[in-house]
Amino acid sequence: MTRDTVFSKILNGEIPCDEVYGDEYCLAFRDISPKAPVHILVIPRKPLESLKTAQDEDKSLLGHLLLVGAKVAQQEGLQNWRTVINTGADAGQTVFHLHLHVIGGRPLKWPPG
Ligand code: AMP
């Protein structure tokens, strides 16, 4: 289970988002503080805190999130993009509801900070 987060509030309609895709398993919307010309978040409707708490039963959901990330990246016209999942505070996770970042539209450096 997750704590109440900004993403659970987006999922239940308490706060708005700039949605780009939604289905029965997930929602994708624009990041409020974009780090690149395209910066979209893909979140499961299931309240998973992070990859740390994901289980074998979440295998197809996790695959679905990756494929939705690829779909929305291409919807945005991207040929190249980065998919990022920050797991834990020291890795940069600030919202404890699992999410994929889909980032692109400019050259991206490696490794990230
Ligand atoms: P992370 O640091 O990996 O946990 O990513 C959380 C992301 O959520 C950050 O990139 C934030 O800019 C983004 N974010 C926080 N609140 C909102 C919001 N209300 N709508 C859209 N994106 C948000």
Coordinates of C-alpha atoms and ligand atoms in Angstrom, one line a residue:
M1 CA 0.0 0.0 0.0
T2 CA 1.1 3.6 -0.5
R3 CA 0.6 6.6 1.8
D4 CA -1.7 9.3 0.5
T5 CA 0.3 11.0 -2.2
V6 CA -0.1 13.7 -4.8
F7 CA -0.5 10.9 -7.4
S8 CA -3.3 9.2 -5.4
K9 CA -5.0 12.6 -5.3
I10 CA -4.6 12.9 -9.1
L11 CA -6.0 9.4 -9.5
N12 CA -9.1 10.1 -7.4
G13 CA -9.7 13.4 -9.1
E14 CA -8.9 15.6 -6.0
I15 CA -6.3 17.5 -8.0
P16 CA -6.1 18.0 -11.7
C17 CA -3.4 16.8 -14.2
D18 CA -2.6 17.3 -17.8
E19 CA -3.5 13.8 -19.0
V20 CA -2.0 12.4 -22.2
Y21 CA -3.2 8.7 -21.8
G22 CA -5.3 6.6 -19.5
D23 CA -6.7 3.1 -19.3
E24 CA -8.0 0.7 -16.7
Y25 CA -4.4 0.0 -15.3
C26 CA -2.6 3.4 -15.5
L27 CA -2.7 7.1 -16.2
A28 CA -0.1 9.2 -18.0
F29 CA 0.2 13.0 -17.6
R30 CA 2.7 15.8 -18.0
D31 CA 5.2 16.4 -15.2
I32 CA 4.4 19.7 -13.5
S33 CA 8.1 20.6 -13.4
P34 CA 9.4 19.3 -16.7
K35 CA 13.1 18.5 -17.0
A36 CA 13.0 18.4 -20.9
P37 CA 10.6 19.5 -23.6
V38 CA 8.7 16.2 -23.1
H39 CA 8.4 15.0 -19.6
I40 CA 5.5 12.6 -18.9
L41 CA 4.8 10.5 -15.9
V42 CA 3.1 7.1 -16.1
I43 CA 1.6 5.8 -12.9
P44 CA -0.3 2.6 -12.1
R45 CA -3.8 3.0 -10.7
K46 CA -2.8 0.2 -8.2
P47 CA -1.3 1.9 -5.1
L48 CA 2.3 0.6 -5.3
E49 CA 4.8 2.6 -3.4
S50 CA 7.8 1.8 -5.5
L51 CA 9.6 -1.1 -7.3
K52 CA 10.7 -2.1 -3.8
T53 CA 7.2 -3.2 -2.9
A54 CA 6.3 -4.6 -6.3
Q55 CA 5.6 -8.4 -6.3
D56 CA 5.6 -11.2 -8.9
E57 CA 1.8 -10.6 -9.3
D58 CA 2.7 -7.1 -10.6
K59 CA 4.8 -8.5 -13.5
S60 CA 2.3 -7.7 -16.3
L61 CA 1.4 -4.3 -14.8
L62 CA 5.0 -3.3 -14.8
G63 CA 5.4 -4.4 -18.4
H64 CA 2.3 -2.5 -19.3
L65 CA 3.7 0.7 -17.8
L66 CA 6.8 0.4 -19.9
L67 CA 4.8 -0.2 -23.1
V68 CA 2.5 2.8 -22.3
G69 CA 5.6 4.9 -21.7
A70 CA 6.8 3.9 -25.2
K71 CA 3.4 4.7 -26.7
V72 CA 3.1 8.1 -25.2
A73 CA 6.7 9.0 -26.1
Q74 CA 5.9 8.2 -29.7
Q75 CA 2.6 10.0 -29.5
E76 CA 4.7 13.0 -28.6
G77 CA 6.8 12.6 -31.7
L78 CA 9.9 11.3 -29.9
Q79 CA 12.3 8.9 -31.7
N80 CA 14.6 8.9 -28.7
W81 CA 13.7 9.1 -25.0
R82 CA 14.7 7.9 -21.6
T83 CA 12.5 5.9 -19.2
V84 CA 13.4 6.4 -15.5
I85 CA 12.1 4.9 -12.3
N86 CA 13.6 6.5 -9.2
T87 CA 13.4 4.0 -6.3
G88 CA 13.9 5.4 -2.8
A89 CA 14.8 8.9 -1.5
D90 CA 18.5 8.7 -2.2
A91 CA 17.8 7.8 -5.8
G92 CA 15.6 10.9 -6.2
Q93 CA 12.1 9.5 -5.4
T94 CA 10.0 12.2 -4.0
V95 CA 6.5 10.9 -4.6
F96 CA 6.0 7.4 -3.0
H97 CA 3.6 6.1 -5.6
L98 CA 5.4 4.2 -8.3
H99 CA 5.9 6.2 -11.5
L100 CA 7.9 6.1 -14.8
H101 CA 9.4 9.3 -16.1
V102 CA 9.4 9.5 -19.9
I103 CA 11.8 12.2 -20.8
G104 CA 12.9 13.5 -24.2
G105 CA 13.0 16.2 -26.8
R106 CA 16.6 17.2 -26.2
P107 CA 19.9 15.4 -26.1
L108 CA 20.3 13.6 -22.7
K109 CA 23.6 13.2 -20.9
W110 CA 24.7 9.9 -19.2
P111 CA 25.1 9.1 -16.4
P112 CA 22.5 11.2 -14.6
G113 CA 23.6 13.0 -11.5
Ligands
AMP1 P1 10.3 11.5 -8.4 O1 11.2 12.6 -7.9 O2 11.0 10.5 -9.2 O3 9.5 11.0 -7.2 O4 9.3 12.2 -9.4 C1 8.2 12.9 -8.9 C2 7.8 13.9 -10.0 O5 6.4 14.3 -9.8 C3 8.6 15.1 -10.2 O6 9.2 15.2 -11.4 C4 7.6 16.2 -9.9 O7 7.9 17.4 -10.7 C5 6.3 15.6 -10.3 N1 5.1 16.1 -9.8 C6 4.9 16.5 -8.5 N2 3.6 16.9 -8.3 C7 3.0 16.9 -9.5 C8 1.7 17.2 -10.0 N3 0.8 17.7 -9.2 N4 1.5 17.0 -11.3 C9 2.4 16.5 -12.1 N5 3.7 16.2 -11.7 C10 4.0 16.3 -10.5

